[in-house]
Amino acid sequence: LFCQLNNLFLFTLCLTLFRVRNFVNRPVEAVSFRVGPGKCVLIGGLARIEVASDSKPFLFTFFVSNDIKLHPTDASKADEVLRKLAGDIITPPLDPGPERLDQIGSIEYHDVEIDGAGWKEAAADISLRGIGWIAVTGAGIAKVRIGVPEGIGVAVRPPLMPFDMWEATAKYTGGRAIRKGGKTKTGKYRSGVGRR
């Protein structure tokens, strides 16, 4: 019995290390969206970033896991879209989407104002504990509303990567974000695909 338990423990440990190693070896692909007044971006079913209707458009660069799907939508339709597409186009949560969405719990909102530093560098990062961070770029004052499940910490900090927003700029094609083509700093052409 001890040998069987020991083998099971070693198998579980090896499987866990394999998963962690594969996750760590995949670099996060940052994706940027221009978010206008009254619009929002759903970060899977885990969080939402909204721009107030009396604010100017800003560029939001998302540094989150490649497994989290980003979905831009109208802020007034965000709850309806989330219920309809959770577990399908919007992941996490995985199947069954709406039932898993209920298990996440109630959403609490945080309102922040970020003074933009212009279009050449990010003004601030919005950090979402356990999810990732979003760099905010633009001119003027951004009035941003962040919705996260209760207990998830939200903080505004100076930007970690203030100049990466233009390399990560993507366009939204309905089901996925496509990174714009062109050359990188080294002169090589990009593959053109952001998140699949």
Short mmCIF file of N, CA and C in Angstrom, two decimals:
data_model
loop_
_atom_site.label_atom_id
_atom_site.label_comp_id
_atom_site.label_asym_id
_atom_site.label_seq_id
_atom_site.Cartn_x
_atom_site.Cartn_y
_atom_site.Cartn_z
N LEU A 1 0.83 -1.20 0.00
CA LEU A 1 0.00 0.00 0.00
C LEU A 1 0.87 1.26 0.00
N PHE A 2 1.95 1.26 0.79
CA PHE A 2 2.83 2.42 0.84
C PHE A 2 3.45 2.70 -0.52
N CYS A 3 3.88 1.64 -1.24
CA CYS A 3 4.48 1.82 -2.56
C CYS A 3 3.47 2.40 -3.54
N GLN A 4 2.21 1.95 -3.44
CA GLN A 4 1.20 2.48 -4.35
C GLN A 4 0.94 3.96 -4.06
N LEU A 5 0.85 4.33 -2.79
CA LEU A 5 0.64 5.72 -2.43
C LEU A 5 1.83 6.58 -2.83
N ASN A 6 3.03 6.04 -2.63
CA ASN A 6 4.23 6.77 -2.99
C ASN A 6 4.29 7.00 -4.50
N ASN A 7 3.97 5.97 -5.29
CA ASN A 7 3.96 6.11 -6.75
C ASN A 7 2.90 7.12 -7.19
N LEU A 8 1.73 7.08 -6.55
CA LEU A 8 0.68 8.03 -6.88
C LEU A 8 1.12 9.45 -6.55
N PHE A 9 1.79 9.62 -5.41
CA PHE A 9 2.30 10.94 -5.05
C PHE A 9 3.32 11.43 -6.07
N LEU A 10 4.27 10.56 -6.46
CA LEU A 10 5.28 10.96 -7.44
C LEU A 10 4.65 11.29 -8.79
N PHE A 11 3.65 10.49 -9.21
CA PHE A 11 2.97 10.76 -10.47
C PHE A 11 2.28 12.11 -10.43
N THR A 12 1.58 12.40 -9.34
CA THR A 12 0.89 13.68 -9.19
C THR A 12 1.89 14.83 -9.18
N LEU A 13 3.01 14.65 -8.47
CA LEU A 13 4.03 15.68 -8.41
C LEU A 13 4.62 15.94 -9.80
N CYS A 14 4.94 14.88 -10.53
CA CYS A 14 5.50 15.05 -11.88
C CYS A 14 4.51 15.72 -12.82
N LEU A 15 3.24 15.33 -12.73
CA LEU A 15 2.21 15.94 -13.58
C LEU A 15 2.05 17.42 -13.27
N THR A 16 2.09 17.76 -11.99
CA THR A 16 1.98 19.16 -11.58
C THR A 16 3.17 19.96 -12.09
N LEU A 17 4.37 19.43 -11.93
CA LEU A 17 5.57 20.13 -12.40
C LEU A 17 5.54 20.29 -13.92
N PHE A 18 5.03 19.27 -14.64
CA PHE A 18 4.92 19.35 -16.09
C PHE A 18 3.98 20.48 -16.49
N ARG A 19 2.84 20.57 -15.82
CA ARG A 19 1.88 21.63 -16.15
C ARG A 19 2.45 23.00 -15.86
N VAL A 20 3.13 23.15 -14.72
CA VAL A 20 3.72 24.43 -14.36
C VAL A 20 4.80 24.80 -15.37
N ARG A 21 5.64 23.84 -15.75
CA ARG A 21 6.71 24.11 -16.70
C ARG A 21 6.15 24.55 -18.05
N ASN A 22 5.11 23.89 -18.52
CA ASN A 22 4.52 24.27 -19.80
C ASN A 22 3.85 25.63 -19.72
N PHE A 23 3.27 25.95 -18.59
CA PHE A 23 2.63 27.26 -18.44
C PHE A 23 3.68 28.37 -18.42
N VAL A 24 4.77 28.15 -17.69
CA VAL A 24 5.79 29.17 -17.54
C VAL A 24 6.52 29.42 -18.86
N ASN A 25 6.67 28.40 -19.70
CA ASN A 25 7.39 28.55 -20.95
C ASN A 25 6.62 29.31 -22.01
N ARG A 26 5.33 29.51 -21.83
CA ARG A 26 4.55 30.25 -22.81
C ARG A 26 4.53 31.72 -22.42
N PRO A 27 5.10 32.60 -23.24
CA PRO A 27 5.06 34.03 -22.87
C PRO A 27 3.66 34.60 -23.03
N VAL A 28 3.34 35.55 -22.18
CA VAL A 28 2.06 36.23 -22.25
C VAL A 28 2.11 37.18 -23.45
N GLU A 29 1.09 37.12 -24.30
CA GLU A 29 0.99 38.02 -25.43
C GLU A 29 0.07 39.17 -25.05
N ALA A 30 0.65 40.34 -24.91
CA ALA A 30 -0.14 41.51 -24.55
C ALA A 30 -1.02 41.91 -25.74
N VAL A 31 -2.24 42.33 -25.44
CA VAL A 31 -3.17 42.77 -26.48
C VAL A 31 -3.72 44.13 -26.07
N SER A 32 -3.74 45.08 -27.02
CA SER A 32 -4.24 46.42 -26.75
C SER A 32 -5.54 46.66 -27.49
N PHE A 33 -6.47 47.32 -26.82
CA PHE A 33 -7.74 47.73 -27.43
C PHE A 33 -7.95 49.21 -27.18
N ARG A 34 -8.49 49.91 -28.17
CA ARG A 34 -8.95 51.28 -27.98
C ARG A 34 -10.38 51.16 -27.45
N VAL A 35 -10.60 51.66 -26.25
CA VAL A 35 -11.91 51.55 -25.61
C VAL A 35 -12.49 52.96 -25.48
N GLY A 36 -13.61 53.16 -26.14
CA GLY A 36 -14.25 54.47 -26.14
C GLY A 36 -15.25 54.62 -25.01
N PRO A 37 -15.87 55.80 -24.91
CA PRO A 37 -16.87 56.04 -23.86
C PRO A 37 -18.06 55.10 -23.99
N GLY A 38 -18.51 54.56 -22.87
CA GLY A 38 -19.66 53.66 -22.87
C GLY A 38 -19.34 52.25 -23.31
N LYS A 39 -18.07 51.93 -23.52
CA LYS A 39 -17.65 50.59 -23.95
C LYS A 39 -16.91 49.91 -22.81
N CYS A 40 -16.77 48.59 -22.92
CA CYS A 40 -16.03 47.84 -21.92
C CYS A 40 -15.34 46.64 -22.56
N VAL A 41 -14.41 46.07 -21.83
CA VAL A 41 -13.74 44.84 -22.24
C VAL A 41 -13.95 43.83 -21.13
N LEU A 42 -14.51 42.66 -21.49
CA LEU A 42 -14.68 41.58 -20.53
C LEU A 42 -13.39 40.77 -20.51
N ILE A 43 -12.84 40.57 -19.35
CA ILE A 43 -11.63 39.77 -19.18
C ILE A 43 -12.09 38.39 -18.75
N GLY A 44 -12.40 37.56 -19.76
CA GLY A 44 -13.06 36.29 -19.48
C GLY A 44 -14.35 36.60 -18.74
N GLY A 45 -14.71 35.74 -17.81
CA GLY A 45 -15.85 36.01 -16.94
C GLY A 45 -15.37 36.49 -15.59
N LEU A 46 -14.08 36.88 -15.51
CA LEU A 46 -13.46 37.19 -14.24
C LEU A 46 -13.49 38.67 -13.88
N ALA A 47 -13.45 39.54 -14.87
CA ALA A 47 -13.39 40.98 -14.59
C ALA A 47 -13.89 41.76 -15.80
N ARG A 48 -14.09 43.04 -15.59
CA ARG A 48 -14.53 43.92 -16.67
C ARG A 48 -13.92 45.30 -16.45
N ILE A 49 -13.52 45.92 -17.56
CA ILE A 49 -12.97 47.28 -17.54
C ILE A 49 -13.90 48.14 -18.39
N GLU A 50 -14.49 49.18 -17.79
CA GLU A 50 -15.42 50.06 -18.50
C GLU A 50 -14.87 51.48 -18.53
N VAL A 51 -15.12 52.19 -19.62
CA VAL A 51 -14.78 53.60 -19.71
C VAL A 51 -16.08 54.38 -19.56
N ALA A 52 -16.09 55.36 -18.66
CA ALA A 52 -17.31 56.14 -18.39
C ALA A 52 -17.73 56.90 -19.65
N SER A 53 -19.03 57.17 -19.74
CA SER A 53 -19.58 57.82 -20.94
C SER A 53 -19.11 59.26 -21.10
N ASP A 54 -18.62 59.89 -20.03
CA ASP A 54 -18.14 61.27 -20.15
C ASP A 54 -16.61 61.34 -20.22
N SER A 55 -15.96 60.24 -20.56
CA SER A 55 -14.51 60.18 -20.66
C SER A 55 -14.08 60.11 -22.12
N LYS A 56 -12.82 60.37 -22.40
CA LYS A 56 -12.28 60.25 -23.74
C LYS A 56 -11.87 58.79 -23.99
N PRO A 57 -11.71 58.39 -25.26
CA PRO A 57 -11.21 57.04 -25.54
C PRO A 57 -9.76 56.89 -25.07
N PHE A 58 -9.44 55.71 -24.58
CA PHE A 58 -8.10 55.39 -24.13
C PHE A 58 -7.68 54.05 -24.70
N LEU A 59 -6.38 53.79 -24.69
CA LEU A 59 -5.82 52.53 -25.14
C LEU A 59 -5.51 51.69 -23.91
N PHE A 60 -6.07 50.48 -23.84
CA PHE A 60 -5.86 49.58 -22.73
C PHE A 60 -5.07 48.37 -23.23
N THR A 61 -3.90 48.12 -22.63
CA THR A 61 -3.07 46.98 -23.00
C THR A 61 -3.19 45.94 -21.89
N PHE A 62 -3.68 44.76 -22.25
CA PHE A 62 -3.97 43.70 -21.29
C PHE A 62 -2.81 42.72 -21.21
N PHE A 63 -2.26 42.56 -20.01
CA PHE A 63 -1.22 41.58 -19.73
C PHE A 63 -1.84 40.50 -18.85
N VAL A 64 -2.52 39.56 -19.48
CA VAL A 64 -3.18 38.46 -18.78
C VAL A 64 -2.81 37.15 -19.48
N SER A 65 -3.14 36.04 -18.87
CA SER A 65 -2.84 34.73 -19.45
C SER A 65 -3.46 34.62 -20.85
N ASN A 66 -2.78 33.92 -21.73
CA ASN A 66 -3.28 33.71 -23.08
C ASN A 66 -4.55 32.85 -23.09
N ASP A 67 -4.82 32.15 -21.99
CA ASP A 67 -6.02 31.31 -21.90
C ASP A 67 -7.25 32.11 -21.52
N ILE A 68 -7.08 33.35 -21.10
CA ILE A 68 -8.22 34.22 -20.77
C ILE A 68 -8.61 34.98 -22.02
N LYS A 69 -9.85 34.84 -22.43
CA LYS A 69 -10.34 35.50 -23.64
C LYS A 69 -10.81 36.91 -23.31
N LEU A 70 -10.41 37.85 -24.15
CA LEU A 70 -10.82 39.24 -24.01
C LEU A 70 -11.95 39.51 -24.99
N HIS A 71 -12.98 40.21 -24.53
CA HIS A 71 -14.15 40.44 -25.38
C HIS A 71 -14.63 41.88 -25.23
N PRO A 72 -14.35 42.76 -26.21
CA PRO A 72 -14.88 44.12 -26.15
C PRO A 72 -16.37 44.13 -26.47
N THR A 73 -17.12 44.96 -25.76
CA THR A 73 -18.56 45.05 -25.98
C THR A 73 -19.06 46.39 -25.45
N ASP A 74 -20.35 46.64 -25.65
CA ASP A 74 -21.00 47.83 -25.14
C ASP A 74 -21.23 47.63 -23.63
N ALA A 75 -20.95 48.65 -22.83
CA ALA A 75 -21.09 48.52 -21.38
C ALA A 75 -22.52 48.22 -20.96
N SER A 76 -23.50 48.75 -21.70
CA SER A 76 -24.90 48.51 -21.34
C SER A 76 -25.33 47.07 -21.60
N LYS A 77 -24.64 46.37 -22.50
CA LYS A 77 -24.99 44.98 -22.82
C LYS A 77 -24.05 43.96 -22.19
N ALA A 78 -23.11 44.40 -21.36
CA ALA A 78 -22.06 43.51 -20.86
C ALA A 78 -22.61 42.32 -20.08
N ASP A 79 -23.58 42.55 -19.18
CA ASP A 79 -24.13 41.44 -18.39
C ASP A 79 -24.83 40.42 -19.28
N GLU A 80 -25.59 40.90 -20.25
CA GLU A 80 -26.31 40.01 -21.17
C GLU A 80 -25.33 39.20 -22.02
N VAL A 81 -24.29 39.86 -22.55
CA VAL A 81 -23.29 39.17 -23.37
C VAL A 81 -22.55 38.14 -22.54
N LEU A 82 -22.21 38.49 -21.31
CA LEU A 82 -21.49 37.56 -20.44
C LEU A 82 -22.32 36.32 -20.15
N ARG A 83 -23.59 36.48 -19.84
CA ARG A 83 -24.46 35.32 -19.57
C ARG A 83 -24.61 34.44 -20.81
N LYS A 84 -24.71 35.07 -21.96
CA LYS A 84 -24.94 34.33 -23.21
C LYS A 84 -23.69 33.57 -23.68
N LEU A 85 -22.50 34.18 -23.53
CA LEU A 85 -21.29 33.61 -24.12
C LEU A 85 -20.33 32.98 -23.12
N ALA A 86 -20.67 33.00 -21.83
CA ALA A 86 -19.78 32.41 -20.82
C ALA A 86 -19.60 30.92 -21.05
N GLY A 87 -18.34 30.48 -21.03
CA GLY A 87 -18.03 29.07 -21.25
C GLY A 87 -17.87 28.72 -22.71
N ASP A 88 -18.24 29.63 -23.62
CA ASP A 88 -18.12 29.37 -25.05
C ASP A 88 -17.05 30.29 -25.63
N ILE A 89 -17.40 31.50 -25.97
CA ILE A 89 -16.43 32.47 -26.48
C ILE A 89 -15.68 33.13 -25.32
N ILE A 90 -16.38 33.36 -24.22
CA ILE A 90 -15.77 34.02 -23.07
C ILE A 90 -15.37 32.94 -22.06
N THR A 91 -14.05 32.75 -21.92
CA THR A 91 -13.53 31.79 -20.94
C THR A 91 -12.39 32.43 -20.18
N PRO A 92 -12.11 32.07 -18.94
CA PRO A 92 -12.93 31.28 -18.06
C PRO A 92 -14.18 32.05 -17.65
N PRO A 93 -15.18 31.44 -17.13
CA PRO A 93 -15.30 30.07 -16.65
C PRO A 93 -15.51 29.10 -17.81
N LEU A 94 -15.18 27.85 -17.56
CA LEU A 94 -15.36 26.81 -18.56
C LEU A 94 -16.77 26.24 -18.46
N ASP A 95 -17.06 25.24 -19.29
CA ASP A 95 -18.40 24.63 -19.30
C ASP A 95 -18.75 24.04 -17.96
N PRO A 96 -19.97 24.06 -17.53
CA PRO A 96 -21.07 24.84 -18.07
C PRO A 96 -20.94 26.29 -17.62
N GLY A 97 -20.87 27.20 -18.56
CA GLY A 97 -20.56 28.60 -18.32
C GLY A 97 -21.41 29.34 -17.31
N PRO A 98 -22.74 29.46 -17.54
CA PRO A 98 -23.54 30.25 -16.61
C PRO A 98 -23.55 29.71 -15.18
N GLU A 99 -23.52 28.39 -15.03
CA GLU A 99 -23.51 27.81 -13.68
C GLU A 99 -22.19 28.12 -12.98
N ARG A 100 -21.08 28.03 -13.71
CA ARG A 100 -19.78 28.34 -13.14
C ARG A 100 -19.67 29.84 -12.84
N LEU A 101 -20.30 30.63 -13.66
CA LEU A 101 -20.29 32.08 -13.46
C LEU A 101 -20.96 32.43 -12.13
N ASP A 102 -22.03 31.71 -11.79
CA ASP A 102 -22.71 31.95 -10.52
C ASP A 102 -21.82 31.59 -9.33
N GLN A 103 -20.93 30.61 -9.51
CA GLN A 103 -20.05 30.19 -8.43
C GLN A 103 -18.95 31.21 -8.15
N ILE A 104 -18.65 32.06 -9.12
CA ILE A 104 -17.62 33.08 -8.93
C ILE A 104 -18.06 34.08 -7.87
N GLY A 105 -19.35 34.34 -7.80
CA GLY A 105 -19.86 35.23 -6.77
C GLY A 105 -20.24 36.59 -7.30
N SER A 106 -20.57 37.48 -6.37
CA SER A 106 -21.03 38.82 -6.78
C SER A 106 -19.84 39.70 -7.18
N ILE A 107 -20.15 40.67 -8.02
CA ILE A 107 -19.13 41.57 -8.55
C ILE A 107 -19.14 42.87 -7.75
N GLU A 108 -17.95 43.35 -7.40
CA GLU A 108 -17.83 44.67 -6.78
C GLU A 108 -17.11 45.59 -7.75
N TYR A 109 -17.48 46.86 -7.72
CA TYR A 109 -16.96 47.83 -8.67
C TYR A 109 -16.05 48.83 -7.98
N HIS A 110 -15.00 49.21 -8.68
CA HIS A 110 -14.04 50.21 -8.23
C HIS A 110 -13.95 51.28 -9.31
N ASP A 111 -14.12 52.54 -8.94
CA ASP A 111 -14.01 53.65 -9.89
C ASP A 111 -12.68 54.35 -9.66
N VAL A 112 -11.92 54.51 -10.76
CA VAL A 112 -10.63 55.19 -10.68
C VAL A 112 -10.54 56.23 -11.79
N GLU A 113 -9.74 57.25 -11.54
CA GLU A 113 -9.44 58.26 -12.56
C GLU A 113 -7.94 58.23 -12.78
N ILE A 114 -7.56 58.15 -14.06
CA ILE A 114 -6.14 58.10 -14.42
C ILE A 114 -5.85 59.29 -15.31
N ASP A 115 -4.83 60.06 -14.94
CA ASP A 115 -4.42 61.22 -15.71
C ASP A 115 -3.46 60.74 -16.79
N GLY A 116 -3.90 60.79 -18.04
CA GLY A 116 -3.11 60.29 -19.16
C GLY A 116 -1.83 61.09 -19.38
N ALA A 117 -0.79 60.38 -19.83
CA ALA A 117 0.51 60.99 -20.07
C ALA A 117 0.78 61.18 -21.56
N GLY A 118 -0.25 61.06 -22.40
CA GLY A 118 -0.07 61.17 -23.84
C GLY A 118 -0.11 59.80 -24.49
N TRP A 119 0.04 59.79 -25.82
CA TRP A 119 -0.11 58.55 -26.58
C TRP A 119 1.19 57.80 -26.79
N LYS A 120 2.31 58.32 -26.27
CA LYS A 120 3.59 57.66 -26.48
C LYS A 120 3.98 56.73 -25.35
N GLU A 121 3.35 56.86 -24.19
CA GLU A 121 3.66 55.96 -23.08
C GLU A 121 2.45 55.80 -22.17
N ALA A 122 2.42 54.66 -21.49
CA ALA A 122 1.32 54.38 -20.56
C ALA A 122 1.42 55.29 -19.34
N ALA A 123 0.27 55.71 -18.84
CA ALA A 123 0.23 56.59 -17.68
C ALA A 123 0.24 55.80 -16.38
N ALA A 124 -0.43 54.62 -16.38
CA ALA A 124 -0.54 53.83 -15.16
C ALA A 124 -0.93 52.40 -15.52
N ASP A 125 -0.75 51.51 -14.56
CA ASP A 125 -1.22 50.14 -14.66
C ASP A 125 -2.35 49.94 -13.66
N ILE A 126 -3.38 49.20 -14.10
CA ILE A 126 -4.42 48.75 -13.18
C ILE A 126 -4.13 47.29 -12.91
N SER A 127 -3.78 46.98 -11.68
CA SER A 127 -3.40 45.62 -11.30
C SER A 127 -4.61 44.89 -10.72
N LEU A 128 -4.89 43.71 -11.25
CA LEU A 128 -5.98 42.86 -10.75
C LEU A 128 -5.33 41.61 -10.14
N ARG A 129 -5.38 41.49 -8.83
CA ARG A 129 -4.68 40.42 -8.13
C ARG A 129 -5.12 39.04 -8.63
N GLY A 130 -4.15 38.24 -9.05
CA GLY A 130 -4.41 36.88 -9.51
C GLY A 130 -4.84 36.78 -10.96
N ILE A 131 -5.05 37.92 -11.62
CA ILE A 131 -5.52 37.90 -13.01
C ILE A 131 -4.46 38.49 -13.95
N GLY A 132 -3.89 39.63 -13.60
CA GLY A 132 -2.90 40.29 -14.43
C GLY A 132 -2.98 41.79 -14.24
N TRP A 133 -2.54 42.54 -15.28
CA TRP A 133 -2.64 43.98 -15.19
C TRP A 133 -2.96 44.57 -16.55
N ILE A 134 -3.42 45.83 -16.52
CA ILE A 134 -3.82 46.55 -17.72
C ILE A 134 -3.09 47.89 -17.71
N ALA A 135 -2.33 48.16 -18.78
CA ALA A 135 -1.67 49.45 -18.93
C ALA A 135 -2.64 50.41 -19.61
N VAL A 136 -2.72 51.65 -19.11
CA VAL A 136 -3.66 52.64 -19.63
C VAL A 136 -2.86 53.75 -20.31
N THR A 137 -3.19 54.01 -21.60
CA THR A 137 -2.48 55.00 -22.39
C THR A 137 -3.49 55.97 -23.02
N GLY A 138 -3.17 57.25 -22.99
CA GLY A 138 -4.03 58.23 -23.63
C GLY A 138 -3.77 59.62 -23.09
N ALA A 139 -4.50 60.58 -23.64
CA ALA A 139 -4.38 61.97 -23.21
C ALA A 139 -5.66 62.39 -22.50
N GLY A 140 -5.52 63.20 -21.47
CA GLY A 140 -6.68 63.63 -20.70
C GLY A 140 -6.88 62.76 -19.47
N ILE A 141 -8.10 62.75 -18.98
CA ILE A 141 -8.41 61.97 -17.78
C ILE A 141 -9.31 60.80 -18.17
N ALA A 142 -8.88 59.60 -17.79
CA ALA A 142 -9.67 58.39 -18.04
C ALA A 142 -10.47 58.07 -16.78
N LYS A 143 -11.78 58.01 -16.93
CA LYS A 143 -12.65 57.58 -15.83
C LYS A 143 -12.98 56.12 -16.09
N VAL A 144 -12.41 55.25 -15.28
CA VAL A 144 -12.49 53.82 -15.51
C VAL A 144 -13.23 53.15 -14.36
N ARG A 145 -14.11 52.23 -14.71
CA ARG A 145 -14.83 51.43 -13.71
C ARG A 145 -14.39 49.99 -13.88
N ILE A 146 -13.91 49.40 -12.78
CA ILE A 146 -13.39 48.04 -12.80
C ILE A 146 -14.32 47.15 -12.00
N GLY A 147 -14.81 46.09 -12.62
CA GLY A 147 -15.67 45.13 -11.93
C GLY A 147 -14.93 43.82 -11.75
N VAL A 148 -14.79 43.39 -10.50
CA VAL A 148 -14.11 42.12 -10.17
C VAL A 148 -14.92 41.39 -9.11
N PRO A 149 -14.75 40.06 -9.00
CA PRO A 149 -15.42 39.35 -7.91
C PRO A 149 -14.94 39.85 -6.55
N GLU A 150 -15.79 39.74 -5.56
CA GLU A 150 -15.43 40.20 -4.21
C GLU A 150 -14.17 39.48 -3.75
N GLY A 151 -13.27 40.24 -3.13
CA GLY A 151 -12.03 39.66 -2.61
C GLY A 151 -10.84 39.79 -3.55
N ILE A 152 -11.07 40.17 -4.81
CA ILE A 152 -9.97 40.36 -5.74
C ILE A 152 -9.48 41.80 -5.58
N GLY A 153 -8.21 41.95 -5.25
CA GLY A 153 -7.64 43.28 -5.03
C GLY A 153 -7.42 44.04 -6.32
N VAL A 154 -7.67 45.32 -6.29
CA VAL A 154 -7.46 46.21 -7.44
C VAL A 154 -6.54 47.34 -6.97
N ALA A 155 -5.49 47.62 -7.76
CA ALA A 155 -4.57 48.69 -7.40
C ALA A 155 -4.15 49.43 -8.66
N VAL A 156 -3.88 50.72 -8.51
CA VAL A 156 -3.34 51.53 -9.60
C VAL A 156 -1.90 51.84 -9.23
N ARG A 157 -0.98 51.60 -10.18
CA ARG A 157 0.44 51.77 -9.91
C ARG A 157 1.11 52.39 -11.13
N PRO A 158 2.35 52.85 -11.00
CA PRO A 158 3.09 53.33 -12.18
C PRO A 158 3.29 52.16 -13.16
N PRO A 159 3.37 52.43 -14.45
CA PRO A 159 3.44 51.34 -15.44
C PRO A 159 4.75 50.57 -15.39
N LEU A 160 4.64 49.23 -15.49
CA LEU A 160 5.82 48.38 -15.55
C LEU A 160 6.44 48.39 -16.95
N MET A 161 5.61 48.41 -17.97
CA MET A 161 6.07 48.38 -19.35
C MET A 161 5.39 49.52 -20.12
N PRO A 162 5.85 50.74 -19.93
CA PRO A 162 5.12 51.90 -20.46
C PRO A 162 5.15 52.07 -21.97
N PHE A 163 6.05 51.38 -22.67
CA PHE A 163 6.19 51.62 -24.11
C PHE A 163 5.77 50.43 -24.97
N ASP A 164 5.12 49.42 -24.41
CA ASP A 164 4.78 48.20 -25.16
C ASP A 164 3.40 48.23 -25.79
N MET A 165 2.66 49.30 -25.65
CA MET A 165 1.27 49.29 -26.10
C MET A 165 1.13 49.24 -27.61
N TRP A 166 2.02 49.87 -28.37
CA TRP A 166 1.84 49.91 -29.82
C TRP A 166 2.26 48.60 -30.47
N GLU A 167 3.18 47.86 -29.86
CA GLU A 167 3.55 46.55 -30.40
C GLU A 167 2.43 45.54 -30.20
N ALA A 168 1.60 45.75 -29.21
CA ALA A 168 0.56 44.79 -28.87
C ALA A 168 -0.81 45.20 -29.40
N THR A 169 -0.89 46.27 -30.17
CA THR A 169 -2.18 46.75 -30.63
C THR A 169 -2.84 45.70 -31.51
N ALA A 170 -4.12 45.45 -31.26
CA ALA A 170 -4.86 44.41 -31.98
C ALA A 170 -6.18 44.98 -32.46
N LYS A 171 -6.77 44.29 -33.42
CA LYS A 171 -8.13 44.65 -33.82
C LYS A 171 -9.03 43.49 -33.44
N TYR A 172 -10.27 43.82 -33.18
CA TYR A 172 -11.23 42.82 -32.75
C TYR A 172 -12.04 42.36 -33.94
N THR A 173 -12.11 41.05 -34.16
CA THR A 173 -12.83 40.52 -35.33
C THR A 173 -14.05 39.70 -34.93
N GLY A 174 -14.58 39.91 -33.77
CA GLY A 174 -15.78 39.20 -33.34
C GLY A 174 -15.47 38.09 -32.36
N GLY A 175 -14.70 37.10 -32.76
CA GLY A 175 -14.41 35.97 -31.88
C GLY A 175 -13.03 35.99 -31.30
N ARG A 176 -12.13 36.79 -31.89
CA ARG A 176 -10.77 36.81 -31.37
C ARG A 176 -10.11 38.13 -31.69
N ALA A 177 -9.02 38.38 -30.99
CA ALA A 177 -8.24 39.59 -31.23
C ALA A 177 -7.10 39.23 -32.18
N ILE A 178 -6.91 40.03 -33.20
CA ILE A 178 -5.86 39.78 -34.18
C ILE A 178 -4.82 40.88 -34.04
N ARG A 179 -3.59 40.50 -33.82
CA ARG A 179 -2.52 41.49 -33.73
C ARG A 179 -2.25 42.05 -35.10
N LYS A 180 -2.03 43.35 -35.16
CA LYS A 180 -1.73 43.99 -36.44
C LYS A 180 -0.37 43.51 -36.93
N GLY A 181 -0.25 43.32 -38.24
CA GLY A 181 1.01 42.88 -38.83
C GLY A 181 2.04 43.99 -38.85
N GLY A 182 3.15 43.71 -39.47
CA GLY A 182 4.21 44.69 -39.56
C GLY A 182 5.50 44.12 -39.03
N LYS A 183 6.51 44.96 -38.98
CA LYS A 183 7.82 44.52 -38.53
C LYS A 183 8.00 44.79 -37.05
N THR A 184 8.79 43.94 -36.41
CA THR A 184 9.16 44.15 -35.02
C THR A 184 10.38 45.06 -34.98
N LYS A 185 10.90 45.32 -33.80
CA LYS A 185 12.08 46.17 -33.67
C LYS A 185 13.31 45.55 -34.34
N THR A 186 13.35 44.23 -34.42
CA THR A 186 14.50 43.56 -35.02
C THR A 186 14.39 43.49 -36.54
N GLY A 187 13.28 43.93 -37.12
CA GLY A 187 13.12 43.93 -38.56
C GLY A 187 12.41 42.71 -39.12
N LYS A 188 12.05 41.75 -38.25
CA LYS A 188 11.34 40.56 -38.71
C LYS A 188 9.84 40.84 -38.72
N TYR A 189 9.14 40.15 -39.62
CA TYR A 189 7.70 40.31 -39.69
C TYR A 189 7.02 39.52 -38.58
N ARG A 190 5.97 40.12 -38.01
CA ARG A 190 5.19 39.42 -36.99
C ARG A 190 4.34 38.35 -37.63
N SER A 191 3.95 37.37 -36.83
CA SER A 191 3.11 36.30 -37.34
C SER A 191 1.69 36.81 -37.62
N GLY A 192 1.26 37.88 -36.97
CA GLY A 192 -0.04 38.46 -37.27
C GLY A 192 -1.17 37.99 -36.38
N VAL A 193 -0.96 36.96 -35.59
CA VAL A 193 -2.05 36.43 -34.79
C VAL A 193 -1.80 36.77 -33.32
N GLY A 194 -2.83 37.31 -32.67
CA GLY A 194 -2.73 37.60 -31.25
C GLY A 194 -3.25 36.42 -30.45
N ARG A 195 -4.50 36.44 -30.09
CA ARG A 195 -5.10 35.36 -29.29
C ARG A 195 -5.99 34.52 -30.17
N ARG A 196 -5.92 33.24 -29.98
CA ARG A 196 -6.79 32.33 -30.73
C ARG A 196 -7.73 31.65 -29.80
#
